[in-house]
mmCIF file of C-alpha atoms in Angstrom:
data_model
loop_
_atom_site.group_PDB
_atom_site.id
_atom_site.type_symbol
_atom_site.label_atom_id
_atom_site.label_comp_id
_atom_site.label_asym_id
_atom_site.label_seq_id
_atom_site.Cartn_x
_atom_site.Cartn_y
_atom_site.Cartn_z
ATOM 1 C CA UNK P 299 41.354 -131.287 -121.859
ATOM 2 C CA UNK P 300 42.813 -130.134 -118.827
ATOM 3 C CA UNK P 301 42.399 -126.770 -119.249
ATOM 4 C CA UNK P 302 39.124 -126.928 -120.125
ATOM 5 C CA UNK P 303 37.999 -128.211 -117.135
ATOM 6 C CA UNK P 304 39.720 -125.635 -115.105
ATOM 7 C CA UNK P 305 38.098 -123.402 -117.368
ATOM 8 C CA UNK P 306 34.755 -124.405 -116.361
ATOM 9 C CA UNK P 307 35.562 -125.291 -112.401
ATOM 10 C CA UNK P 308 36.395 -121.587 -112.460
ATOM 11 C CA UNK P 309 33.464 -120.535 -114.226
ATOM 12 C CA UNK P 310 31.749 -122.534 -111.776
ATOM 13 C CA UNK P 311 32.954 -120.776 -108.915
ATOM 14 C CA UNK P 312 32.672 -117.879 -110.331
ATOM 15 C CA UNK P 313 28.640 -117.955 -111.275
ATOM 16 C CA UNK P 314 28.136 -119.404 -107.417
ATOM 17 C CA UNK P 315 29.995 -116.512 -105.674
ATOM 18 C CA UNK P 316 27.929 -114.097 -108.007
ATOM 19 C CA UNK P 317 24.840 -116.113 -107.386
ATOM 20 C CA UNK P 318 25.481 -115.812 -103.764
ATOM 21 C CA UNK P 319 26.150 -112.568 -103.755
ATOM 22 C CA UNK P 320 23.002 -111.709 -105.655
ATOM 23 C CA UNK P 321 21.151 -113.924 -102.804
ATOM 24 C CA UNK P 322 22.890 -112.172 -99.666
ATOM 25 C CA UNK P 323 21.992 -108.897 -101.488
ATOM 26 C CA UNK P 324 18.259 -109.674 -101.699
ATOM 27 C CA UNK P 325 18.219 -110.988 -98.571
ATOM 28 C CA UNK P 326 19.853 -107.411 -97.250
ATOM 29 C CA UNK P 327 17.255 -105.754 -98.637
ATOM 30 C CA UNK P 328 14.610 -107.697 -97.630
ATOM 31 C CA UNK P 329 16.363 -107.294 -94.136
ATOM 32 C CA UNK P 330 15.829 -103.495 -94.462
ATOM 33 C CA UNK P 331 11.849 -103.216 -95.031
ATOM 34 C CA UNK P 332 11.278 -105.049 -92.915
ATOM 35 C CA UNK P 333 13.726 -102.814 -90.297
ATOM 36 C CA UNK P 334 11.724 -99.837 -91.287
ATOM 37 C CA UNK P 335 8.359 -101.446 -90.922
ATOM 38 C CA UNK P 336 9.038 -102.487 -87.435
ATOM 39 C CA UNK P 337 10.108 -98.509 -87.381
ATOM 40 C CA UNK P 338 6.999 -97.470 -88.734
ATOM 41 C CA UNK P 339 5.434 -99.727 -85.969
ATOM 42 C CA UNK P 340 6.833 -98.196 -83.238
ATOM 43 C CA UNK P 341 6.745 -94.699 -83.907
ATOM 44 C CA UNK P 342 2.581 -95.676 -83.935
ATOM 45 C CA UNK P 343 3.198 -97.350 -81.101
ATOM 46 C CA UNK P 344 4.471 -94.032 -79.476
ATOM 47 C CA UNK P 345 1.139 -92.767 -80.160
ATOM 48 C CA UNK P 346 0.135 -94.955 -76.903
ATOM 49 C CA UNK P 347 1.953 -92.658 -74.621
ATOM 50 C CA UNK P 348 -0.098 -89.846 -75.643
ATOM 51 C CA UNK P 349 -3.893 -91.677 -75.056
ATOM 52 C CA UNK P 350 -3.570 -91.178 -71.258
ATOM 53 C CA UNK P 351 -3.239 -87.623 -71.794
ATOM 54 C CA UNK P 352 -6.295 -87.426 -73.977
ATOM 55 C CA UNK P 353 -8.122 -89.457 -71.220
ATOM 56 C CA UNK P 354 -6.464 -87.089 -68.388
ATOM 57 C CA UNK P 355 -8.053 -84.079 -70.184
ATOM 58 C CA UNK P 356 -11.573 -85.902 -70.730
ATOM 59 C CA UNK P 357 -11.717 -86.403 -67.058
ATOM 60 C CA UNK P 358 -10.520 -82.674 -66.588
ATOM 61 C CA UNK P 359 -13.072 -81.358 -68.708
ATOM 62 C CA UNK P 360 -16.127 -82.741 -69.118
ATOM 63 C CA UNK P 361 -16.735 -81.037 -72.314
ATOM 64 C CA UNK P 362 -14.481 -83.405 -73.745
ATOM 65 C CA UNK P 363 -16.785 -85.079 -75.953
ATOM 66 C CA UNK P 364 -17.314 -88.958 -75.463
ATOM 67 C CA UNK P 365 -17.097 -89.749 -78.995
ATOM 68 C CA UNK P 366 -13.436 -88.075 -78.695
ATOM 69 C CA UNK P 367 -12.976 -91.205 -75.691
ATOM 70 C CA UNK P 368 -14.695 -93.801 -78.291
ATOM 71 C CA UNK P 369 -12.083 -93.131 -80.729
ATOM 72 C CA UNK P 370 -9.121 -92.898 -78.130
ATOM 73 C CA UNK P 371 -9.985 -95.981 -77.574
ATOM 74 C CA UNK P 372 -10.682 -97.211 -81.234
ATOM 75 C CA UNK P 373 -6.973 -96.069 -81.902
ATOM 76 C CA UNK P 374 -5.421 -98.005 -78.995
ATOM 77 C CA UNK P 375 -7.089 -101.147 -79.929
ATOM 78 C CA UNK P 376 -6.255 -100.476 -83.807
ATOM 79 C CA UNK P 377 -2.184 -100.164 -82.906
ATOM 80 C CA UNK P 378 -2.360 -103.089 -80.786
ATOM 81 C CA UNK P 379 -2.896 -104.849 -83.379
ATOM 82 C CA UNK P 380 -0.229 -103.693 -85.529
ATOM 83 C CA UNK P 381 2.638 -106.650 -85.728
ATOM 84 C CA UNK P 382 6.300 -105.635 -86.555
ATOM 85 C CA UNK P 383 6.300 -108.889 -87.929
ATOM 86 C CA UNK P 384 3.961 -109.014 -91.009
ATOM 87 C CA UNK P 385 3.736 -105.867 -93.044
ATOM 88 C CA UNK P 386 -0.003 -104.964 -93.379
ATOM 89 C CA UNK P 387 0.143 -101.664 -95.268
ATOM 90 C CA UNK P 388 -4.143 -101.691 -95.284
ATOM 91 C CA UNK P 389 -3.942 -102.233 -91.082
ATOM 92 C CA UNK P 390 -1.309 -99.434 -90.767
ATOM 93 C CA UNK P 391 -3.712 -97.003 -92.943
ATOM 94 C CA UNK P 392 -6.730 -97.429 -90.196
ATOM 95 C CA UNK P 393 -4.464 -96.958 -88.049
ATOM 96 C CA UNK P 394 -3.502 -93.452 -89.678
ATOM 97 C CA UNK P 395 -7.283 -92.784 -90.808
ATOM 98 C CA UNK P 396 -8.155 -93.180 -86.748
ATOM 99 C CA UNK P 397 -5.519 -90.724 -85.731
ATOM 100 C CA UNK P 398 -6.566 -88.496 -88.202
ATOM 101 C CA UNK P 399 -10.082 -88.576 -87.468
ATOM 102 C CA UNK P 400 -8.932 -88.706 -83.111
ATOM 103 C CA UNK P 401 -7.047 -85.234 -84.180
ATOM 104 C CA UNK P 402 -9.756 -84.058 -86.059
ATOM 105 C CA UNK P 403 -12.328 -84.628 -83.058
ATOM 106 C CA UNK P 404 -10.293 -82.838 -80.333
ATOM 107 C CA UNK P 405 -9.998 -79.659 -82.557
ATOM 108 C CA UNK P 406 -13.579 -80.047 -83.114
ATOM 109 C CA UNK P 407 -14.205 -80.528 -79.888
ATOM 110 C CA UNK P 408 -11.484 -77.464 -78.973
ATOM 111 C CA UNK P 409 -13.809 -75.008 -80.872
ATOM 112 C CA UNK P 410 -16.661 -75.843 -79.574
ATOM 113 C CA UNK P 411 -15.156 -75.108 -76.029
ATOM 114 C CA UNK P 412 -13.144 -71.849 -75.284
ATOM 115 C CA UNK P 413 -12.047 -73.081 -72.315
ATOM 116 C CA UNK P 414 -10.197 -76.116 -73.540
ATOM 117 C CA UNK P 415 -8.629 -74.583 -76.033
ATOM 118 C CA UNK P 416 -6.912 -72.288 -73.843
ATOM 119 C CA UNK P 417 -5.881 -75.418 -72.091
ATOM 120 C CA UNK P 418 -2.424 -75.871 -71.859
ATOM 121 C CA UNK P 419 -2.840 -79.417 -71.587
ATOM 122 C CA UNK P 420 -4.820 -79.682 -74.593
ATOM 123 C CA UNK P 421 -2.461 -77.613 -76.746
ATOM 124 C CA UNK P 422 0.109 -79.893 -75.722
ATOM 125 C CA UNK P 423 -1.770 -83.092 -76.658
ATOM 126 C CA UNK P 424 -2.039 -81.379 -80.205
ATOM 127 C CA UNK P 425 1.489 -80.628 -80.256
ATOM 128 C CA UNK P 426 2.543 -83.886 -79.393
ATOM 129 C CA UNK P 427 -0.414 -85.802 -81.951
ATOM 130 C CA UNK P 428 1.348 -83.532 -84.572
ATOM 131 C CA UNK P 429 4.702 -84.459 -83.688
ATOM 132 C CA UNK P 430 3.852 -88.033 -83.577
ATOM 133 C CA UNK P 431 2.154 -87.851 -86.986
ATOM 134 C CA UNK P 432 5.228 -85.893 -88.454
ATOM 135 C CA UNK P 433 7.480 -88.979 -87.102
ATOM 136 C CA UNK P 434 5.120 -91.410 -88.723
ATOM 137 C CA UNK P 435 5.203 -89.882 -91.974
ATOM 138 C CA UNK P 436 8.840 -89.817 -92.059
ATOM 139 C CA UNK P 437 9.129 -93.602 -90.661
ATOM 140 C CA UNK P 438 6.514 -94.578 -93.867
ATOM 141 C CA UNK P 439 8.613 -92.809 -96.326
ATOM 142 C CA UNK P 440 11.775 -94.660 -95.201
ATOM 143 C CA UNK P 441 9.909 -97.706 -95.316
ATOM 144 C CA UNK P 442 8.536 -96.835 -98.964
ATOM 145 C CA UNK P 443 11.705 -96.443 -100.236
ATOM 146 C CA UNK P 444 13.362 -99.596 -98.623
ATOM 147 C CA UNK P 445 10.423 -101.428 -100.498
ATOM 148 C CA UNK P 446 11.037 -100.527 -103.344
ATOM 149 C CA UNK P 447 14.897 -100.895 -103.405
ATOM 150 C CA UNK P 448 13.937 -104.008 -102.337
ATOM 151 C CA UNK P 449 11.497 -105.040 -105.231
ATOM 152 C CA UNK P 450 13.769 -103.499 -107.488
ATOM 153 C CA UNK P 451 16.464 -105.924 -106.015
ATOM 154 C CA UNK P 452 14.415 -108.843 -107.216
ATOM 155 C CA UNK P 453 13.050 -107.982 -110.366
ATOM 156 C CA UNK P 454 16.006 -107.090 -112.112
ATOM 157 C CA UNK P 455 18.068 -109.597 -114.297
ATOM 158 C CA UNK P 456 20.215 -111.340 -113.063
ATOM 159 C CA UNK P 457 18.549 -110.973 -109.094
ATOM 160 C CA UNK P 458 15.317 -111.834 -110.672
ATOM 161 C CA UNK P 459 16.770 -115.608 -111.670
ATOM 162 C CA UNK P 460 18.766 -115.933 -108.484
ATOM 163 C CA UNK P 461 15.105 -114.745 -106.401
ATOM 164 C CA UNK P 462 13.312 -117.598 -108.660
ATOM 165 C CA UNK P 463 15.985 -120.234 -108.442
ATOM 166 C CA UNK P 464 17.076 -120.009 -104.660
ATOM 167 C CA UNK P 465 15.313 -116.693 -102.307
ATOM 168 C CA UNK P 466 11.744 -117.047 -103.540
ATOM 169 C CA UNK P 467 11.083 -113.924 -102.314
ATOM 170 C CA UNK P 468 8.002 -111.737 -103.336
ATOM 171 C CA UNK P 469 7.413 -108.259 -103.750
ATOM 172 C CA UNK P 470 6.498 -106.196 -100.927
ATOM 173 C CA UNK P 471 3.573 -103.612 -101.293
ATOM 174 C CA UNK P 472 4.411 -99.609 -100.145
ATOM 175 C CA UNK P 473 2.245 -97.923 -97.889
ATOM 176 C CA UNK P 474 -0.114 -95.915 -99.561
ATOM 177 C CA UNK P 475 -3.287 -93.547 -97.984
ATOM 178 C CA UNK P 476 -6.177 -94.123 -100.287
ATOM 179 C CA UNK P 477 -7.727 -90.937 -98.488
ATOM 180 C CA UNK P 478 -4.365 -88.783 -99.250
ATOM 181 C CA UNK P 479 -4.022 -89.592 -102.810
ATOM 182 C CA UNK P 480 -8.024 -88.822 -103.336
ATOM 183 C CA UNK P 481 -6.995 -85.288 -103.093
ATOM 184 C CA UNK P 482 -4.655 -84.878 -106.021
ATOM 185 C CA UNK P 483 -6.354 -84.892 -109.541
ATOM 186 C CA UNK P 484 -3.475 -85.956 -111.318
ATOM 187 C CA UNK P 485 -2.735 -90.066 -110.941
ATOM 188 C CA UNK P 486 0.759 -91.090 -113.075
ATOM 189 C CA UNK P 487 -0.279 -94.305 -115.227
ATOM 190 C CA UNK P 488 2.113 -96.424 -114.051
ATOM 191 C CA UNK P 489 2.196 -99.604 -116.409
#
């Protein structure tokens, strides 16, 4: 008799430090998205320090069109609202869909006027919009992946009773750009 209930007292320890294991491990991961999202936040945010430049080189030239000022402005207000503390994948693609249309403008803009485009100032500005973009890009795939380690980390058994029992956590949704992944024919049927 007595060594059946040492038998299950160590049992019982045994299934708790496993169990809390499995919940410190979730909560690790769940730790890390949201450490790259705030990431991915503030390499946008970063974007902000190139705005005044845009607005420098509208005052400089005139040609600058205003619609390229309307969506300067568009894209401040859009990564303002950006919160390191909720991930919004859909607010973070505006975001990217205004900087892509802002860089598309100013080239636009660029051809249209000779003169600008020989601007070192404005060759700069698209140097450092490009550079910014590149960070962001590599800030969203870290993120990616630390989502899905981290709904992997709850959905498989046994994580996926300790998640239900004690974490509760859900699964986080990746970033994805609706107007990148229009341009590939092929879509995987993921089931």
């Amino acid at each position: 008799m007595e060594s059946a209930l040492i038998f299950i007292l160590v049992v019982s320890v045994i299934l708790a430090v496993v169990g809390i294991v499995i919940h410190n491990s979730i909560i690790t991961a769940g730790n890390g998205a949201e450490r790259a999202w705030a990431n991915v936040i503030n390499y946008e945010r970063l974007k902000l320090t190139v705005l005044p430049l845009i607005e420098k080189a509208s005052d400089d030239y005139k040609g600058f069109e205003a619609k390229v000022m309307t969506d300067v402005t568009a894209l401040r207000t859009a990564i303002d609202k950006l919160d390191t503390g909720v991930i919004d994948t859909q607010r973070l693609a505006q975001v990217e869909q205004l900087s892509r249309h802002l860089q598309s403008g100013i080239r636009a803009t660029m051809e249209a006027y000779p003169d600008l485009k020989a601007s070192t100032l404005v060759q700069q500005l698209m140097r450092e919009i490009s550079e910014k973009h590149e960070n962001v890009a590599a800030s969203i795939a870290v993120f990616n992946e630390n989502v899905e380690q981290f709904n992997n980390r709850i959905s498989m058994f046994p994580n996926s009773l300790v998640n239900g029992w004690f974490t509760h956590k859900k699964a986080l949704n990746t970033f994805s750009d609706s107007a990148a992944s229009s341009s590939f024919e092929y879509s995987p049927n993921f089931s």
